[in-house]
Structure formats: C-alpha cells, structure tokens
Short mmCIF file of C-alpha atoms in Angstrom, two decimals:
data_model
loop_
_atom_site.label_atom_id
_atom_site.label_comp_id
_atom_site.label_asym_id
_atom_site.label_seq_id
_atom_site.Cartn_x
_atom_site.Cartn_y
_atom_site.Cartn_z
CA UNK A 1 6.14 -21.38 -8.14
CA UNK A 2 8.36 -19.24 -9.29
CA UNK A 3 6.90 -16.08 -8.15
CA UNK A 4 7.32 -18.26 -4.52
CA UNK A 5 10.86 -18.71 -4.78
CA UNK A 6 11.67 -14.62 -6.37
CA UNK A 7 9.43 -13.88 -2.77
CA UNK A 8 10.90 -15.90 -0.55
CA UNK A 9 14.32 -16.11 -2.02
CA UNK A 10 17.23 -14.33 -0.48
CA UNK A 11 20.00 -15.84 -3.63
CA UNK A 12 21.07 -13.14 -5.64
CA UNK A 13 21.46 -15.73 -9.08
CA UNK A 14 18.64 -17.97 -9.72
CA UNK A 15 19.50 -21.52 -10.55
CA UNK A 16 23.03 -23.07 -10.24
CA UNK A 17 24.38 -24.75 -13.57
CA UNK A 18 21.04 -22.94 -15.34
CA UNK A 19 22.62 -19.51 -15.96
CA UNK A 20 19.68 -17.02 -15.25
CA UNK A 21 19.56 -13.28 -14.45
CA UNK A 22 19.40 -11.96 -11.02
CA UNK A 23 16.54 -12.43 -9.06
CA UNK A 24 15.66 -8.14 -9.78
CA UNK A 25 15.82 -8.34 -12.95
CA UNK A 26 13.10 -11.40 -13.68
CA UNK A 27 11.08 -9.32 -10.50
CA UNK A 28 12.21 -5.66 -13.18
CA UNK A 29 10.75 -8.09 -15.93
CA UNK A 30 7.44 -9.75 -14.40
CA UNK A 31 6.73 -6.48 -13.35
CA UNK A 32 7.22 -5.15 -16.61
CA UNK A 33 5.02 -8.01 -18.71
CA UNK A 34 2.26 -6.79 -15.67
CA UNK A 35 2.04 -3.31 -16.25
CA UNK A 36 1.83 -3.44 -20.23
CA UNK A 37 -0.94 -6.29 -19.81
CA UNK A 38 -2.79 -4.20 -16.94
CA UNK A 39 -2.71 -1.85 -19.47
CA UNK A 40 -3.71 -2.96 -23.08
CA UNK A 41 -6.85 -1.78 -24.53
CA UNK A 42 -8.13 -5.08 -23.55
CA UNK A 43 -7.51 -5.38 -20.26
CA UNK A 44 -8.52 -2.03 -19.86
CA UNK A 45 -11.81 -3.47 -21.45
CA UNK A 46 -12.01 -6.27 -19.36
CA UNK A 47 -10.70 -4.34 -16.07
CA UNK A 48 -13.28 -2.46 -16.15
CA UNK A 49 -16.12 -5.18 -16.95
CA UNK A 50 -14.15 -6.76 -13.61
CA UNK A 51 -15.40 -3.59 -11.64
CA UNK A 52 -19.12 -4.88 -11.41
CA UNK A 53 -21.42 -6.48 -9.90
CA UNK A 54 -21.10 -10.33 -10.45
CA UNK A 55 -18.11 -10.34 -12.72
CA UNK A 56 -16.31 -12.75 -11.82
CA UNK A 57 -17.39 -15.63 -12.97
CA UNK A 58 -15.66 -18.53 -11.23
CA UNK A 59 -13.87 -18.74 -7.93
CA UNK A 60 -10.89 -20.11 -10.03
CA UNK A 61 -11.25 -17.78 -12.63
CA UNK A 62 -10.62 -15.28 -9.57
CA UNK A 63 -8.01 -15.99 -7.80
CA UNK A 64 -5.68 -17.71 -10.98
CA UNK A 65 -6.36 -15.63 -13.81
CA UNK A 66 -4.12 -14.33 -15.40
CA UNK A 67 -5.38 -10.51 -14.65
CA UNK A 68 -5.88 -11.95 -11.17
CA UNK A 69 -2.14 -11.39 -10.42
CA UNK A 70 -1.31 -9.28 -12.59
CA UNK A 71 -3.30 -7.01 -10.90
CA UNK A 72 -1.74 -8.66 -7.09
CA UNK A 73 1.37 -8.68 -7.82
CA UNK A 74 2.91 -6.06 -10.77
CA UNK A 75 3.77 -4.29 -7.48
CA UNK A 76 5.28 -6.27 -5.32
CA UNK A 77 7.95 -8.16 -8.60
CA UNK A 78 7.92 -3.95 -8.26
CA UNK A 79 10.19 -3.16 -5.51
CA UNK A 80 12.44 -5.75 -5.13
CA UNK A 81 13.87 -5.07 -8.63
CA UNK A 82 14.43 -1.91 -8.24
CA UNK A 83 13.15 1.89 -7.80
CA UNK A 84 14.97 2.49 -11.19
CA UNK A 85 10.99 0.48 -12.73
CA UNK A 86 9.13 3.55 -11.23
CA UNK A 87 10.82 5.62 -14.02
CA UNK A 88 10.36 3.02 -16.93
CA UNK A 89 8.10 4.20 -19.32
CA UNK A 90 5.15 0.55 -18.57
CA UNK A 91 4.70 2.10 -15.19
CA UNK A 92 4.15 6.24 -15.70
CA UNK A 93 2.04 4.53 -19.41
CA UNK A 94 0.01 2.68 -16.02
CA UNK A 95 -0.07 5.86 -13.26
CA UNK A 96 -0.59 8.73 -15.66
CA UNK A 97 -4.35 7.11 -16.14
CA UNK A 98 -6.14 7.63 -13.62
CA UNK A 99 -8.84 6.07 -14.71
CA UNK A 100 -6.92 2.22 -15.86
CA UNK A 101 -5.35 2.79 -11.57
CA UNK A 102 -8.36 3.11 -10.51
CA UNK A 103 -9.58 0.06 -11.40
CA UNK A 104 -7.21 -1.86 -11.01
CA UNK A 105 -7.36 0.14 -7.55
CA UNK A 106 -11.32 -1.82 -6.54
CA UNK A 107 -9.98 -5.86 -8.56
CA UNK A 108 -6.86 -5.23 -5.73
CA UNK A 109 -9.32 -4.02 -2.78
CA UNK A 110 -11.52 -7.03 -3.70
CA UNK A 111 -8.72 -10.02 -4.29
CA UNK A 112 -6.79 -8.65 -1.01
CA UNK A 113 -9.13 -6.97 0.94
CA UNK A 114 -6.94 -5.61 3.81
CA UNK A 115 -6.63 -6.71 7.33
CA UNK A 116 -8.13 -5.79 9.79
CA UNK A 117 -8.24 -1.90 8.79
CA UNK A 118 -11.39 -1.03 10.45
CA UNK A 119 -12.10 2.01 7.97
CA UNK A 120 -13.22 1.29 4.28
CA UNK A 121 -10.66 1.49 1.93
CA UNK A 122 -10.48 4.28 -0.44
CA UNK A 123 -11.81 3.53 -4.09
CA UNK A 124 -10.48 7.52 -5.81
CA UNK A 125 -7.19 7.40 -7.46
CA UNK A 126 -6.03 8.25 -4.20
CA UNK A 127 -7.25 4.68 -2.81
CA UNK A 128 -3.56 3.90 -4.26
CA UNK A 129 -1.52 5.48 -1.58
CA UNK A 130 -2.90 2.77 1.26
CA UNK A 131 -1.63 0.09 -2.21
CA UNK A 132 1.91 1.33 -1.87
CA UNK A 133 2.63 1.72 1.74
CA UNK A 134 1.17 -1.76 2.23
CA UNK A 135 4.04 -2.89 -0.34
CA UNK A 136 6.50 -0.22 1.59
CA UNK A 137 7.10 1.50 -1.52
CA UNK A 138 8.57 4.81 -0.50
CA UNK A 139 9.62 6.91 -3.25
CA UNK A 140 7.09 5.84 -5.37
CA UNK A 141 4.08 6.91 -2.78
CA UNK A 142 5.95 10.18 -2.08
CA UNK A 143 6.46 11.28 -6.04
CA UNK A 144 2.54 10.25 -6.04
CA UNK A 145 1.28 12.23 -3.93
CA UNK A 146 2.88 15.15 -5.50
CA UNK A 147 2.10 15.06 -8.45
CA UNK A 148 -1.18 14.78 -7.07
CA UNK A 149 -0.41 17.78 -4.94
CA UNK A 150 0.37 19.44 -7.73
CA UNK A 151 -2.66 18.47 -9.40
CA UNK A 152 -4.45 20.31 -6.81
CA UNK A 153 -7.04 16.62 -6.11
CA UNK A 154 -9.48 17.36 -4.18
CA UNK A 155 -9.26 15.86 -0.86
CA UNK A 156 -7.30 13.85 0.06
CA UNK A 157 -7.98 13.35 2.85
CA UNK A 158 -9.29 9.65 3.78
CA UNK A 159 -6.24 8.38 1.42
CA UNK A 160 -3.88 9.94 3.20
CA UNK A 161 -5.39 8.60 6.63
CA UNK A 162 -5.56 4.94 4.75
CA UNK A 163 -2.24 5.33 3.91
CA UNK A 164 -1.23 6.04 6.70
CA UNK A 165 -2.44 3.43 9.15
CA UNK A 166 -1.04 0.60 6.39
CA UNK A 167 2.40 2.47 7.05
CA UNK A 168 2.03 2.51 10.60
CA UNK A 169 1.27 -1.56 10.84
CA UNK A 170 4.69 -2.17 8.88
CA UNK A 171 6.76 0.79 10.64
CA UNK A 172 7.61 2.65 7.66
CA UNK A 173 9.06 5.64 9.30
CA UNK A 174 9.88 7.41 6.01
CA UNK A 175 5.95 6.63 4.63
CA UNK A 176 4.62 8.12 7.65
CA UNK A 177 6.02 11.36 8.19
CA UNK A 178 4.94 12.58 5.10
CA UNK A 179 1.67 10.96 5.18
CA UNK A 180 1.21 12.84 8.64
CA UNK A 181 1.84 16.44 7.36
CA UNK A 182 -1.59 16.47 5.90
CA UNK A 183 -4.86 17.24 7.98
CA UNK A 184 -7.36 14.10 8.88
CA UNK A 185 -11.24 14.11 8.02
CA UNK A 186 -13.16 15.42 9.80
CA UNK A 187 -15.09 13.33 12.38
CA UNK A 188 -10.87 11.48 12.80
CA UNK A 189 -9.08 11.01 15.83
CA UNK A 190 -4.60 9.18 15.65
CA UNK A 191 -5.98 6.50 17.79
CA UNK A 192 -5.22 3.71 14.83
CA UNK A 193 -2.52 4.67 13.41
CA UNK A 194 -1.52 4.91 16.94
CA UNK A 195 -3.11 1.40 17.27
CA UNK A 196 -1.68 0.68 14.08
CA UNK A 197 2.45 1.13 15.36
CA UNK A 198 1.26 0.08 18.95
CA UNK A 199 1.38 -3.10 17.29
CA UNK A 200 3.98 -2.60 14.75
CA UNK A 201 6.08 -2.09 18.39
CA UNK A 202 8.34 0.76 15.87
CA UNK A 203 8.96 2.83 18.59
CA UNK A 204 10.90 5.78 16.76
CA UNK A 205 6.99 5.54 14.19
CA UNK A 206 5.34 5.18 17.63
CA UNK A 207 6.41 8.86 18.54
CA UNK A 208 5.88 10.46 15.23
CA UNK A 209 2.16 9.80 15.98
CA UNK A 210 2.61 11.10 18.68
CA UNK A 211 4.23 13.91 18.82
CA UNK A 212 1.58 14.85 15.18
CA UNK A 213 -1.70 14.95 17.70
CA UNK A 214 -0.93 18.44 18.52
CA UNK A 215 -1.54 19.34 15.09
CA UNK A 216 -3.93 16.89 14.69
CA UNK A 217 -7.75 18.15 15.00
CA UNK A 218 -9.52 14.83 16.98
CA UNK A 219 -5.85 14.45 18.91
CA UNK A 220 -6.54 10.60 20.90
CA UNK A 221 -9.94 9.58 21.55
CA UNK A 222 -9.54 6.41 23.75
CA UNK A 223 -6.05 6.52 25.51
CA UNK A 224 -8.13 3.61 27.64
CA UNK A 225 -7.90 1.29 24.38
CA UNK A 226 -4.54 2.23 23.51
CA UNK A 227 -3.29 1.74 27.32
CA UNK A 228 -4.95 -1.40 27.28
CA UNK A 229 -2.95 -2.95 23.26
CA UNK A 230 0.20 -1.27 24.77
CA UNK A 231 0.07 -3.36 28.20
CA UNK A 232 -0.82 -6.14 26.78
CA UNK A 233 2.10 -6.86 23.53
CA UNK A 234 4.27 -5.57 26.73
CA UNK A 235 4.83 -2.55 24.88
CA UNK A 236 5.92 -0.22 28.68
CA UNK A 237 7.54 2.16 27.40
CA UNK A 238 4.69 2.38 24.96
CA UNK A 239 2.70 3.07 27.91
CA UNK A 240 4.23 5.20 29.95
CA UNK A 241 4.43 7.94 27.15
CA UNK A 242 0.31 7.50 26.76
CA UNK A 243 0.04 7.99 30.83
CA UNK A 244 2.10 10.56 30.43
CA UNK A 245 0.09 12.53 27.58
CA UNK A 246 -2.89 11.52 29.67
CA UNK A 247 -2.00 12.99 32.70
CA UNK A 248 -0.97 16.48 30.76
CA UNK A 249 -4.11 15.85 28.69
#
C-alpha cells in the first residue's frame, strides 16, 4: 500500500527510475484530497448520517471505504507533509466548520478507539485536541487552543485533560506544558497524566506533570499505584520522585 510505504519509509524521494515528488509532497496531496473530500457537501451529509447508530452497513464499508480512510488518515498525512498545510485553504475550511469537525471527531473515535484510556473521550468540538495530540500536531493544537480561548468556548477542561493524557503518553513536553495551564475538571486529579508520563518514560514530561500538582486542585490521589507502575517499568528516578512527594505531602 502506498500509505504504508509513505508512513514507514525513511526515503526522501519515492521510486527509483520513475521520477516522483518527495514523500512530504505526496503526503500533502493525499491530505488535501482527504480534506476536500470531507468538506464536500455530499460527504458532510454522509458523515452526518454515519454518526447515527447502526449507520455502517457492513464491516468492509466501515474499514475500507474512502470516507473511513479520509477520517482516519488525513491528519497523519498532513503532519507528515509539513506544517504549511495547516495554513492551506482546504485545512482552514475544514477546521473553521465546527459542525464538520464535530462529526469527524465522532467518526474518528468510532473508527480509532483510544487505547488504554479510562476516560470517555470528549465529543465536543474540542475533542479534536486529543486527536491532534495523538498525531503530535503541535502547532495545530496550540493554534486551535488559542482560537477557542479567544472565542471563550465554554468548559474546555475535560477536552484538555483528554489531550493531556495522550500527549503525556507520547512524551510530548511542548503540548503537555500548553495543556497543564488549564484547570482540571471537577473531581479529576493528575493521576492519569502522571501515569501516562511514567509509561512514556519521558523524564521531562513526568517532571512537568508532577510540578503542576501544586496548582491543580485535585493533586495526586493514588501515589501507591503510580509508584508501583514506575517500579514495574524500572523507572527508579520516577519512583524516588514520587516517594519524596509522598513524604512531603
């Protein structure tokens, strides 16, 4: 499959004797095709139908239709093509249509359910933040956050926590720092982001997450489980830091 080659190949040009564009350029073309497809009136109508219960007629259609492909992979292709694509007309047209973004989020979550996430993913327009974090689309996530701050989108805390857990799991310090600015939802703690940071093995992300406990109302609830996980993964420095926090709390 061309997609598999593009995603897994370390080659800059594609092909030998056949002159083709760079992989980044091809990724950009595929991403643009997917975005134009998703924002066409017919596809918007079809996506709105697909979010209804039982609307995927067959497993084959769900897994292999081009709508499924565009929903699942446009962002993967976009991040592989370079940040310029996020300023392109197809991308801005897609992101500025909140209804289309929301339908995309719902379909993406059904086709690509989150792995080992105890929280139910947000199905608001800010649910896109977790998907952006999953694909490490840093600039896109930060710009989207800024946009919704300016729009005063109500209660972004739940969607920000979802994205924070994903970013911590991927060990992305830049995204983690941006998201830790937001308060936690009522009743939530930092346990999940810290657990994700432990599992990523990223010391910088772990340190950022732990440092934020001082301003997070929920703080850390279950030190013992976090300590056990750090020990099981052989992260002695993480375990030492947690023990020091336990002794100081």
